[in-house]
Amino acid sequence: MFRQLLLAEGRLVWKGRWVLILAFVLLAVAVWGGPVRTYQYAVSRVQYVEELRSIYQSAFTEFVLDDAAAADLGEAVALLRPELGVNYLLAILAVLGPMVLPVWGAQLVGSEFKNRTAKVRAAHSGWMAVVAAKVLWLLLLSAGLALLFALAGAVSGPLTWRAAQEAIWLAGEVTPLPLKAPPALQLLVTVLGLLFYGLVGLLAALLTRSALAGALAGLALPYLEWMALGTPGWGWLLPRIAYGNLLADHFVYLSGGFVAEPLALVEPPSPLASWAVFGAWVALAVGLALAVSRRQQILS
């Protein structure tokens, strides 16, 4: 029975094509703003350095590249190395995804109220079962999006590095940075983050019976958390900071990148604490969504 419900929910998810549109728009923004713009920036800095070099040489003066400029250029070039291809794209998704997944989560539930199909589906399958299927599909969408970005990173890394080797004389001198975590763990962190913020949108839409209200609530949560609580000493227990700690621990961030390392973090007692805390928040969001759907009066 639940398998049939899950398949029916999948058909509804893909019927509107909004998932594919949002996914590829997000991917296009990430690839353009990430590897492509980083490559363009590195090439423009090399051209600027060459212009300075020619000016100094024409004046019979030795040209010495400033340490800060060399470090800035080196960090930009490092992000183009194949080793950081998957890291770079997943790091971008892990930061930008929480701005999109609340819309997905809210749309999954809000569309039922908007199209007035909630009563029919609740009478046929039970509202809690319907919401459970939506939660599972939200997990599948989060995992699929993360895998899509990882694949794009695996492809873009070698391409941008080949282009960088041809256009940037510094490319051969840049030492590759070691990854902070294996790609599998980076994928897991990203999927958990996407799922949690998608669940926030889904839960808010469930409570308000509005996709728009759910999406706005999901987008506003990190900012409301920061404005209301700031960064207390126990902040590692908060979802925004726990997720930020996971990002900082598992992804390489450089100043020349499209996204920056999360700020205003609170160091947890141990690296495993961030996993436990954020995992607990994800479990709580799932539990609340199912509890609300079980008690919600849909048929009355």
PDB file of C-alpha atoms in Angstrom, residues 11-298:
ATOM      1  CA  ARG A  11       4.351  10.979 -10.273  1.00  0.00           C
ATOM      2  CA  LEU A  12       2.954  14.115  -8.642  1.00  0.00           C
ATOM      3  CA  VAL A  13       6.453  15.396  -7.866  1.00  0.00           C
ATOM      4  CA  TRP A  14       7.657  15.095 -11.458  1.00  0.00           C
ATOM      5  CA  LYS A  15       4.363  16.077 -13.103  1.00  0.00           C
ATOM      6  CA  GLY A  16       4.819  19.805 -12.534  1.00  0.00           C
ATOM      7  CA  ARG A  17       8.491  19.767 -13.635  1.00  0.00           C
ATOM      8  CA  TRP A  18       9.254  22.438 -11.049  1.00  0.00           C
ATOM      9  CA  VAL A  19      11.762  20.119  -9.373  1.00  0.00           C
ATOM     10  CA  LEU A  20      13.815  19.731 -12.556  1.00  0.00           C
ATOM     11  CA  ILE A  21      13.608  23.437 -13.340  1.00  0.00           C
ATOM     12  CA  LEU A  22      14.765  24.509  -9.875  1.00  0.00           C
ATOM     13  CA  ALA A  23      17.491  21.841  -9.791  1.00  0.00           C
ATOM     14  CA  PHE A  24      19.054  22.825 -13.099  1.00  0.00           C
ATOM     15  CA  VAL A  25      18.714  26.545 -12.413  1.00  0.00           C
ATOM     16  CA  LEU A  26      20.545  26.012  -9.122  1.00  0.00           C
ATOM     17  CA  LEU A  27      23.184  23.877 -10.862  1.00  0.00           C
ATOM     18  CA  ALA A  28      23.669  26.487 -13.586  1.00  0.00           C
ATOM     19  CA  VAL A  29      24.091  29.254 -11.000  1.00  0.00           C
ATOM     20  CA  ALA A  30      26.563  27.125  -9.032  1.00  0.00           C
ATOM     21  CA  VAL A  31      28.686  26.131 -12.047  1.00  0.00           C
ATOM     22  CA  TRP A  32      28.705  29.644 -13.484  1.00  0.00           C
ATOM     23  CA  GLY A  33      29.336  31.368 -10.180  1.00  0.00           C
ATOM     24  CA  GLY A  34      31.786  28.685  -9.046  1.00  0.00           C
ATOM     25  CA  PRO A  35      34.266  27.054 -11.459  1.00  0.00           C
ATOM     26  CA  VAL A  36      33.562  29.313 -14.438  1.00  0.00           C
ATOM     27  CA  ARG A  37      33.795  32.632 -12.587  1.00  0.00           C
ATOM     28  CA  THR A  38      36.776  31.418 -10.558  1.00  0.00           C
ATOM     29  CA  TYR A  39      38.568  30.544 -13.786  1.00  0.00           C
ATOM     30  CA  GLN A  40      37.690  33.930 -15.281  1.00  0.00           C
ATOM     31  CA  TYR A  41      38.889  35.703 -12.146  1.00  0.00           C
ATOM     32  CA  ALA A  42      42.184  33.793 -12.127  1.00  0.00           C
ATOM     33  CA  VAL A  43      42.778  34.564 -15.823  1.00  0.00           C
ATOM     34  CA  SER A  44      41.990  38.265 -15.296  1.00  0.00           C
ATOM     35  CA  ARG A  45      44.438  38.431 -12.369  1.00  0.00           C
ATOM     36  CA  VAL A  46      47.159  36.775 -14.466  1.00  0.00           C
ATOM     37  CA  GLN A  47      46.550  39.280 -17.267  1.00  0.00           C
ATOM     38  CA  TYR A  48      46.789  42.127 -14.764  1.00  0.00           C
ATOM     39  CA  VAL A  49      50.061  40.755 -13.399  1.00  0.00           C
ATOM     40  CA  GLU A  50      51.465  40.430 -16.918  1.00  0.00           C
ATOM     41  CA  GLU A  51      50.523  44.024 -17.660  1.00  0.00           C
ATOM     42  CA  LEU A  52      52.335  45.168 -14.533  1.00  0.00           C
ATOM     43  CA  ARG A  53      55.323  43.016 -15.435  1.00  0.00           C
ATOM     44  CA  SER A  54      55.574  44.581 -18.893  1.00  0.00           C
ATOM     45  CA  ILE A  55      55.357  48.098 -17.425  1.00  0.00           C
ATOM     46  CA  TYR A  56      58.111  47.400 -14.901  1.00  0.00           C
ATOM     47  CA  GLN A  57      60.345  45.732 -17.487  1.00  0.00           C
ATOM     48  CA  SER A  58      59.934  48.618 -19.916  1.00  0.00           C
ATOM     49  CA  ALA A  59      61.172  50.875 -17.134  1.00  0.00           C
ATOM     50  CA  PHE A  60      64.185  48.550 -16.564  1.00  0.00           C
ATOM     51  CA  THR A  61      62.856  47.690 -13.109  1.00  0.00           C
ATOM     52  CA  GLU A  62      62.627  44.228 -11.644  1.00  0.00           C
ATOM     53  CA  PHE A  63      59.040  43.140 -11.057  1.00  0.00           C
ATOM     54  CA  VAL A  64      58.252  41.257  -7.836  1.00  0.00           C
ATOM     55  CA  LEU A  65      54.762  39.875  -7.358  1.00  0.00           C
ATOM     56  CA  ASP A  66      53.222  40.981  -4.064  1.00  0.00           C
ATOM     57  CA  ASP A  67      52.785  38.123  -1.576  1.00  0.00           C
ATOM     58  CA  ALA A  68      49.124  38.954  -0.953  1.00  0.00           C
ATOM     59  CA  ALA A  69      48.371  39.060  -4.693  1.00  0.00           C
ATOM     60  CA  ALA A  70      50.216  35.778  -5.226  1.00  0.00           C
ATOM     61  CA  ALA A  71      48.278  34.128  -2.381  1.00  0.00           C
ATOM     62  CA  ASP A  72      44.954  35.410  -3.734  1.00  0.00           C
ATOM     63  CA  LEU A  73      45.738  34.113  -7.215  1.00  0.00           C
ATOM     64  CA  GLY A  74      47.008  30.825  -5.820  1.00  0.00           C
ATOM     65  CA  GLU A  75      43.798  30.211  -3.865  1.00  0.00           C
ATOM     66  CA  ALA A  76      41.677  30.875  -6.944  1.00  0.00           C
ATOM     67  CA  VAL A  77      43.783  28.487  -9.024  1.00  0.00           C
ATOM     68  CA  ALA A  78      43.679  25.841  -6.263  1.00  0.00           C
ATOM     69  CA  LEU A  79      39.884  25.731  -6.476  1.00  0.00           C
ATOM     70  CA  LEU A  80      40.203  24.696 -10.122  1.00  0.00           C
ATOM     71  CA  ARG A  81      42.214  21.561  -9.392  1.00  0.00           C
ATOM     72  CA  PRO A  82      40.459  18.252 -10.149  1.00  0.00           C
ATOM     73  CA  GLU A  83      40.875  17.140  -6.520  1.00  0.00           C
ATOM     74  CA  LEU A  84      38.581  19.966  -5.405  1.00  0.00           C
ATOM     75  CA  GLY A  85      35.989  19.646  -8.183  1.00  0.00           C
ATOM     76  CA  VAL A  86      33.440  17.670  -6.154  1.00  0.00           C
ATOM     77  CA  ASN A  87      34.299  19.606  -2.975  1.00  0.00           C
ATOM     78  CA  TYR A  88      33.712  22.957  -4.697  1.00  0.00           C
ATOM     79  CA  LEU A  89      30.309  22.143  -6.188  1.00  0.00           C
ATOM     80  CA  LEU A  90      29.010  20.385  -3.071  1.00  0.00           C
ATOM     81  CA  ALA A  91      30.225  23.267  -0.873  1.00  0.00           C
ATOM     82  CA  ILE A  92      28.219  25.653  -3.045  1.00  0.00           C
ATOM     83  CA  LEU A  93      25.134  23.425  -2.865  1.00  0.00           C
ATOM     84  CA  ALA A  94      25.492  23.038   0.900  1.00  0.00           C
ATOM     85  CA  VAL A  95      25.329  26.836   1.253  1.00  0.00           C
ATOM     86  CA  LEU A  96      22.782  27.710  -1.452  1.00  0.00           C
ATOM     87  CA  GLY A  97      20.612  24.591  -1.159  1.00  0.00           C
ATOM     88  CA  PRO A  98      18.982  25.620   2.151  1.00  0.00           C
ATOM     89  CA  MET A  99      17.627  28.646   0.263  1.00  0.00           C
ATOM     90  CA  VAL A 100      15.861  26.378  -2.266  1.00  0.00           C
ATOM     91  CA  LEU A 101      14.841  23.263  -0.347  1.00  0.00           C
ATOM     92  CA  PRO A 102      12.281  25.088   1.860  1.00  0.00           C
ATOM     93  CA  VAL A 103      10.483  25.969  -1.372  1.00  0.00           C
ATOM     94  CA  TRP A 104      10.520  22.324  -2.432  1.00  0.00           C
ATOM     95  CA  GLY A 105       9.322  21.091   0.949  1.00  0.00           C
ATOM     96  CA  ALA A 106       6.587  23.697   1.185  1.00  0.00           C
ATOM     97  CA  GLN A 107       5.435  22.977  -2.358  1.00  0.00           C
ATOM     98  CA  LEU A 108       5.107  19.256  -1.676  1.00  0.00           C
ATOM     99  CA  VAL A 109       2.472  19.866   1.007  1.00  0.00           C
ATOM    100  CA  GLY A 110       1.155  23.293   0.050  1.00  0.00           C
ATOM    101  CA  SER A 111       0.109  22.121  -3.414  1.00  0.00           C
ATOM    102  CA  GLU A 112      -2.341  19.673  -1.816  1.00  0.00           C
ATOM    103  CA  PHE A 113      -4.153  22.508  -0.050  1.00  0.00           C
ATOM    104  CA  LYS A 114      -3.884  24.852  -3.026  1.00  0.00           C
ATOM    105  CA  ASN A 115      -5.348  22.274  -5.440  1.00  0.00           C
ATOM    106  CA  ARG A 116      -7.886  21.083  -2.825  1.00  0.00           C
ATOM    107  CA  THR A 117      -6.734  17.493  -3.106  1.00  0.00           C
ATOM    108  CA  ALA A 118      -5.756  17.072   0.557  1.00  0.00           C
ATOM    109  CA  LYS A 119      -9.188  15.745   1.624  1.00  0.00           C
ATOM    110  CA  VAL A 120      -9.350  13.259  -1.246  1.00  0.00           C
ATOM    111  CA  ARG A 121      -5.871  11.899  -0.559  1.00  0.00           C
ATOM    112  CA  ALA A 122      -6.468  11.799   3.195  1.00  0.00           C
ATOM    113  CA  ALA A 123      -9.694   9.842   2.724  1.00  0.00           C
ATOM    114  CA  HIS A 124      -8.058   7.411   0.306  1.00  0.00           C
ATOM    115  CA  SER A 125      -4.661   6.767   1.928  1.00  0.00           C
ATOM    116  CA  GLY A 126      -4.630   8.547   5.289  1.00  0.00           C
ATOM    117  CA  TRP A 127      -3.078  11.968   5.696  1.00  0.00           C
ATOM    118  CA  MET A 128      -0.145  10.790   7.802  1.00  0.00           C
ATOM    119  CA  ALA A 129       0.809   8.220   5.165  1.00  0.00           C
ATOM    120  CA  VAL A 130       0.631  10.900   2.477  1.00  0.00           C
ATOM    121  CA  VAL A 131       2.912  13.202   4.466  1.00  0.00           C
ATOM    122  CA  ALA A 132       5.298  10.314   5.194  1.00  0.00           C
ATOM    123  CA  ALA A 133       5.558   9.676   1.448  1.00  0.00           C
ATOM    124  CA  LYS A 134       6.305  13.352   0.893  1.00  0.00           C
ATOM    125  CA  VAL A 135       9.035  13.294   3.563  1.00  0.00           C
ATOM    126  CA  LEU A 136      10.631  10.278   1.888  1.00  0.00           C
ATOM    127  CA  TRP A 137      10.485  11.999  -1.486  1.00  0.00           C
ATOM    128  CA  LEU A 138      12.088  15.064   0.033  1.00  0.00           C
ATOM    129  CA  LEU A 139      14.962  12.822   1.140  1.00  0.00           C
ATOM    130  CA  LEU A 140      15.210  11.339  -2.348  1.00  0.00           C
ATOM    131  CA  LEU A 141      15.194  14.800  -3.925  1.00  0.00           C
ATOM    132  CA  SER A 142      17.914  16.002  -1.541  1.00  0.00           C
ATOM    133  CA  ALA A 143      20.084  12.966  -2.281  1.00  0.00           C
ATOM    134  CA  GLY A 144      19.485  13.246  -6.022  1.00  0.00           C
ATOM    135  CA  LEU A 145      20.418  16.922  -6.065  1.00  0.00           C
ATOM    136  CA  ALA A 146      23.601  16.256  -4.079  1.00  0.00           C
ATOM    137  CA  LEU A 147      24.582  13.435  -6.452  1.00  0.00           C
ATOM    138  CA  LEU A 148      23.913  15.698  -9.447  1.00  0.00           C
ATOM    139  CA  PHE A 149      26.233  18.361  -8.045  1.00  0.00           C
ATOM    140  CA  ALA A 150      28.893  15.785  -7.160  1.00  0.00           C
ATOM    141  CA  LEU A 151      28.807  14.469 -10.728  1.00  0.00           C
ATOM    142  CA  ALA A 152      29.014  18.013 -12.098  1.00  0.00           C
ATOM    143  CA  GLY A 153      32.011  18.659  -9.852  1.00  0.00           C
ATOM    144  CA  ALA A 154      33.715  15.479 -11.009  1.00  0.00           C
ATOM    145  CA  VAL A 155      33.322  16.684 -14.609  1.00  0.00           C
ATOM    146  CA  SER A 156      34.057  20.395 -14.099  1.00  0.00           C
ATOM    147  CA  GLY A 157      37.233  19.809 -12.065  1.00  0.00           C
ATOM    148  CA  PRO A 158      39.312  18.241 -14.871  1.00  0.00           C
ATOM    149  CA  LEU A 159      37.876  20.655 -17.464  1.00  0.00           C
ATOM    150  CA  THR A 160      38.672  23.838 -15.548  1.00  0.00           C
ATOM    151  CA  TRP A 161      42.103  22.512 -14.578  1.00  0.00           C
ATOM    152  CA  ARG A 162      42.978  21.735 -18.186  1.00  0.00           C
ATOM    153  CA  ALA A 163      41.897  25.232 -19.176  1.00  0.00           C
ATOM    154  CA  ALA A 164      43.834  26.731 -16.260  1.00  0.00           C
ATOM    155  CA  GLN A 165      47.036  24.919 -17.238  1.00  0.00           C
ATOM    156  CA  GLU A 166      46.821  26.436 -20.700  1.00  0.00           C
ATOM    157  CA  ALA A 167      46.026  30.003 -19.622  1.00  0.00           C
ATOM    158  CA  ILE A 168      47.608  30.457 -16.182  1.00  0.00           C
ATOM    159  CA  TRP A 169      51.367  30.182 -15.795  1.00  0.00           C
ATOM    160  CA  LEU A 170      50.995  29.774 -12.022  1.00  0.00           C
ATOM    161  CA  ALA A 171      48.894  26.610 -12.343  1.00  0.00           C
ATOM    162  CA  GLY A 172      51.841  24.221 -12.201  1.00  0.00           C
ATOM    163  CA  GLU A 173      53.187  25.832  -9.042  1.00  0.00           C
ATOM    164  CA  VAL A 174      50.013  25.545  -6.940  1.00  0.00           C
ATOM    165  CA  THR A 175      50.139  22.775  -4.363  1.00  0.00           C
ATOM    166  CA  PRO A 176      46.857  20.847  -4.197  1.00  0.00           C
ATOM    167  CA  LEU A 177      45.024  21.279  -0.923  1.00  0.00           C
ATOM    168  CA  PRO A 178      44.103  18.095   0.968  1.00  0.00           C
ATOM    169  CA  LEU A 179      40.414  17.375   1.311  1.00  0.00           C
ATOM    170  CA  LYS A 180      39.011  17.688   4.821  1.00  0.00           C
ATOM    171  CA  ALA A 181      36.744  14.678   4.356  1.00  0.00           C
ATOM    172  CA  PRO A 182      36.020  11.946   1.781  1.00  0.00           C
ATOM    173  CA  PRO A 183      33.405  12.812  -0.872  1.00  0.00           C
ATOM    174  CA  ALA A 184      30.982  10.312   0.700  1.00  0.00           C
ATOM    175  CA  LEU A 185      30.954  12.260   3.976  1.00  0.00           C
ATOM    176  CA  GLN A 186      30.635  15.549   2.079  1.00  0.00           C
ATOM    177  CA  LEU A 187      27.616  14.097   0.305  1.00  0.00           C
ATOM    178  CA  LEU A 188      26.080  13.021   3.607  1.00  0.00           C
ATOM    179  CA  VAL A 189      26.537  16.468   5.168  1.00  0.00           C
ATOM    180  CA  THR A 190      24.965  18.122   2.135  1.00  0.00           C
ATOM    181  CA  VAL A 191      21.991  15.747   2.023  1.00  0.00           C
ATOM    182  CA  LEU A 192      21.302  16.230   5.747  1.00  0.00           C
ATOM    183  CA  GLY A 193      21.385  20.018   5.357  1.00  0.00           C
ATOM    184  CA  LEU A 194      19.087  20.005   2.337  1.00  0.00           C
ATOM    185  CA  LEU A 195      16.698  17.584   4.018  1.00  0.00           C
ATOM    186  CA  PHE A 196      16.484  19.574   7.248  1.00  0.00           C
ATOM    187  CA  TYR A 197      15.670  22.904   5.617  1.00  0.00           C
ATOM    188  CA  GLY A 198      13.286  21.186   3.219  1.00  0.00           C
ATOM    189  CA  LEU A 199      11.533  19.664   6.221  1.00  0.00           C
ATOM    190  CA  VAL A 200      11.244  23.083   7.843  1.00  0.00           C
ATOM    191  CA  GLY A 201       9.419  24.348   4.754  1.00  0.00           C
ATOM    192  CA  LEU A 202       7.241  21.235   4.640  1.00  0.00           C
ATOM    193  CA  LEU A 203       6.349  21.474   8.332  1.00  0.00           C
ATOM    194  CA  ALA A 204       5.538  25.183   8.109  1.00  0.00           C
ATOM    195  CA  ALA A 205       3.344  24.592   5.049  1.00  0.00           C
ATOM    196  CA  LEU A 206       1.610  21.767   6.908  1.00  0.00           C
ATOM    197  CA  LEU A 207       0.817  24.043   9.847  1.00  0.00           C
ATOM    198  CA  THR A 208      -0.260  27.059   7.781  1.00  0.00           C
ATOM    199  CA  ARG A 209      -1.765  25.095   4.855  1.00  0.00           C
ATOM    200  CA  SER A 210       0.083  27.453   2.539  1.00  0.00           C
ATOM    201  CA  ALA A 211       3.083  26.762   0.287  1.00  0.00           C
ATOM    202  CA  LEU A 212       4.068  30.428   0.317  1.00  0.00           C
ATOM    203  CA  ALA A 213       3.999  30.690   4.109  1.00  0.00           C
ATOM    204  CA  GLY A 214       5.946  27.439   4.413  1.00  0.00           C
ATOM    205  CA  ALA A 215       8.648  28.591   1.986  1.00  0.00           C
ATOM    206  CA  LEU A 216       9.008  31.958   3.736  1.00  0.00           C
ATOM    207  CA  ALA A 217       9.232  30.298   7.153  1.00  0.00           C
ATOM    208  CA  GLY A 218      11.917  27.910   5.940  1.00  0.00           C
ATOM    209  CA  LEU A 219      13.954  30.711   4.389  1.00  0.00           C
ATOM    210  CA  ALA A 220      13.609  32.941   7.448  1.00  0.00           C
ATOM    211  CA  LEU A 221      14.506  30.338  10.091  1.00  0.00           C
ATOM    212  CA  PRO A 222      18.335  30.807  10.083  1.00  0.00           C
ATOM    213  CA  TYR A 223      17.996  34.591  10.225  1.00  0.00           C
ATOM    214  CA  LEU A 224      15.359  34.493  12.960  1.00  0.00           C
ATOM    215  CA  GLU A 225      17.557  32.103  14.933  1.00  0.00           C
ATOM    216  CA  TRP A 226      20.516  34.466  14.604  1.00  0.00           C
ATOM    217  CA  MET A 227      18.495  37.595  15.438  1.00  0.00           C
ATOM    218  CA  ALA A 228      16.749  36.056  18.460  1.00  0.00           C
ATOM    219  CA  LEU A 229      19.624  34.074  19.960  1.00  0.00           C
ATOM    220  CA  GLY A 230      22.828  35.396  18.398  1.00  0.00           C
ATOM    221  CA  THR A 231      25.850  33.192  19.066  1.00  0.00           C
ATOM    222  CA  PRO A 232      25.700  31.993  22.683  1.00  0.00           C
ATOM    223  CA  GLY A 233      28.303  29.719  24.214  1.00  0.00           C
ATOM    224  CA  TRP A 234      25.937  26.774  23.842  1.00  0.00           C
ATOM    225  CA  GLY A 235      25.261  27.725  20.224  1.00  0.00           C
ATOM    226  CA  TRP A 236      26.691  24.450  18.925  1.00  0.00           C
ATOM    227  CA  LEU A 237      23.313  22.977  19.921  1.00  0.00           C
ATOM    228  CA  LEU A 238      21.436  25.226  17.457  1.00  0.00           C
ATOM    229  CA  PRO A 239      20.673  23.884  13.954  1.00  0.00           C
ATOM    230  CA  ARG A 240      22.257  26.799  12.061  1.00  0.00           C
ATOM    231  CA  ILE A 241      25.519  26.594  13.987  1.00  0.00           C
ATOM    232  CA  ALA A 242      25.614  22.774  14.103  1.00  0.00           C
ATOM    233  CA  TYR A 243      25.203  22.695  10.314  1.00  0.00           C
ATOM    234  CA  GLY A 244      27.834  25.416   9.920  1.00  0.00           C
ATOM    235  CA  ASN A 245      30.248  23.387  12.043  1.00  0.00           C
ATOM    236  CA  LEU A 246      29.705  20.382   9.773  1.00  0.00           C
ATOM    237  CA  LEU A 247      30.391  22.508   6.693  1.00  0.00           C
ATOM    238  CA  ALA A 248      33.566  23.987   8.172  1.00  0.00           C
ATOM    239  CA  ASP A 249      34.793  20.529   9.225  1.00  0.00           C
ATOM    240  CA  HIS A 250      34.152  18.777   5.913  1.00  0.00           C
ATOM    241  CA  PHE A 251      34.671  21.295   3.091  1.00  0.00           C
ATOM    242  CA  VAL A 252      37.664  23.272   1.849  1.00  0.00           C
ATOM    243  CA  TYR A 253      36.757  26.963   1.548  1.00  0.00           C
ATOM    244  CA  LEU A 254      39.097  29.519  -0.017  1.00  0.00           C
ATOM    245  CA  SER A 255      38.832  33.294  -0.320  1.00  0.00           C
ATOM    246  CA  GLY A 256      38.560  33.104  -4.108  1.00  0.00           C
ATOM    247  CA  GLY A 257      35.547  30.804  -3.993  1.00  0.00           C
ATOM    248  CA  PHE A 258      31.922  31.491  -4.843  1.00  0.00           C
ATOM    249  CA  VAL A 259      30.822  30.713  -1.273  1.00  0.00           C
ATOM    250  CA  ALA A 260      32.640  31.421   1.976  1.00  0.00           C
ATOM    251  CA  GLU A 261      33.068  29.330   5.084  1.00  0.00           C
ATOM    252  CA  PRO A 262      30.194  29.814   7.554  1.00  0.00           C
ATOM    253  CA  LEU A 263      30.893  32.436  10.205  1.00  0.00           C
ATOM    254  CA  ALA A 264      29.789  32.957  13.819  1.00  0.00           C
ATOM    255  CA  LEU A 265      30.297  29.335  14.743  1.00  0.00           C
ATOM    256  CA  VAL A 266      30.713  27.806  18.198  1.00  0.00           C
ATOM    257  CA  GLU A 267      33.181  24.947  18.533  1.00  0.00           C
ATOM    258  CA  PRO A 268      31.443  21.783  19.785  1.00  0.00           C
ATOM    259  CA  PRO A 269      32.896  19.564  22.530  1.00  0.00           C
ATOM    260  CA  SER A 270      33.909  17.043  19.862  1.00  0.00           C
ATOM    261  CA  PRO A 271      33.583  16.664  16.066  1.00  0.00           C
ATOM    262  CA  LEU A 272      30.978  13.934  16.587  1.00  0.00           C
ATOM    263  CA  ALA A 273      28.817  16.342  18.594  1.00  0.00           C
ATOM    264  CA  SER A 274      27.910  18.300  15.460  1.00  0.00           C
ATOM    265  CA  TRP A 275      26.784  15.086  13.753  1.00  0.00           C
ATOM    266  CA  ALA A 276      24.709  14.093  16.762  1.00  0.00           C
ATOM    267  CA  VAL A 277      23.134  17.532  17.206  1.00  0.00           C
ATOM    268  CA  PHE A 278      22.237  18.123  13.575  1.00  0.00           C
ATOM    269  CA  GLY A 279      21.060  14.531  13.155  1.00  0.00           C
ATOM    270  CA  ALA A 280      18.794  15.056  16.167  1.00  0.00           C
ATOM    271  CA  TRP A 281      17.350  18.208  14.579  1.00  0.00           C
ATOM    272  CA  VAL A 282      16.623  16.299  11.358  1.00  0.00           C
ATOM    273  CA  ALA A 283      14.956  13.485  13.330  1.00  0.00           C
ATOM    274  CA  LEU A 284      12.927  16.040  15.304  1.00  0.00           C
ATOM    275  CA  ALA A 285      11.726  17.733  12.103  1.00  0.00           C
ATOM    276  CA  VAL A 286      10.641  14.354  10.674  1.00  0.00           C
ATOM    277  CA  GLY A 287       8.889  13.434  13.912  1.00  0.00           C
ATOM    278  CA  LEU A 288       7.061  16.766  14.109  1.00  0.00           C
ATOM    279  CA  ALA A 289       5.882  16.514  10.492  1.00  0.00           C
ATOM    280  CA  LEU A 290       4.456  13.040  11.117  1.00  0.00           C
ATOM    281  CA  ALA A 291       2.956  14.016  14.494  1.00  0.00           C
ATOM    282  CA  VAL A 292       1.232  17.088  13.058  1.00  0.00           C
ATOM    283  CA  SER A 293      -0.112  15.124  10.095  1.00  0.00           C
ATOM    284  CA  ARG A 294      -1.474  12.434  12.433  1.00  0.00           C
ATOM    285  CA  ARG A 295      -3.436  14.972  14.475  1.00  0.00           C
ATOM    286  CA  GLN A 296      -4.376  17.375  11.690  1.00  0.00           C
ATOM    287  CA  GLN A 297      -8.080  17.546  10.880  1.00  0.00           C
ATOM    288  CA  ILE A 298      -8.212  17.265   7.102  1.00  0.00           C
TER     289      ILE A 298
END
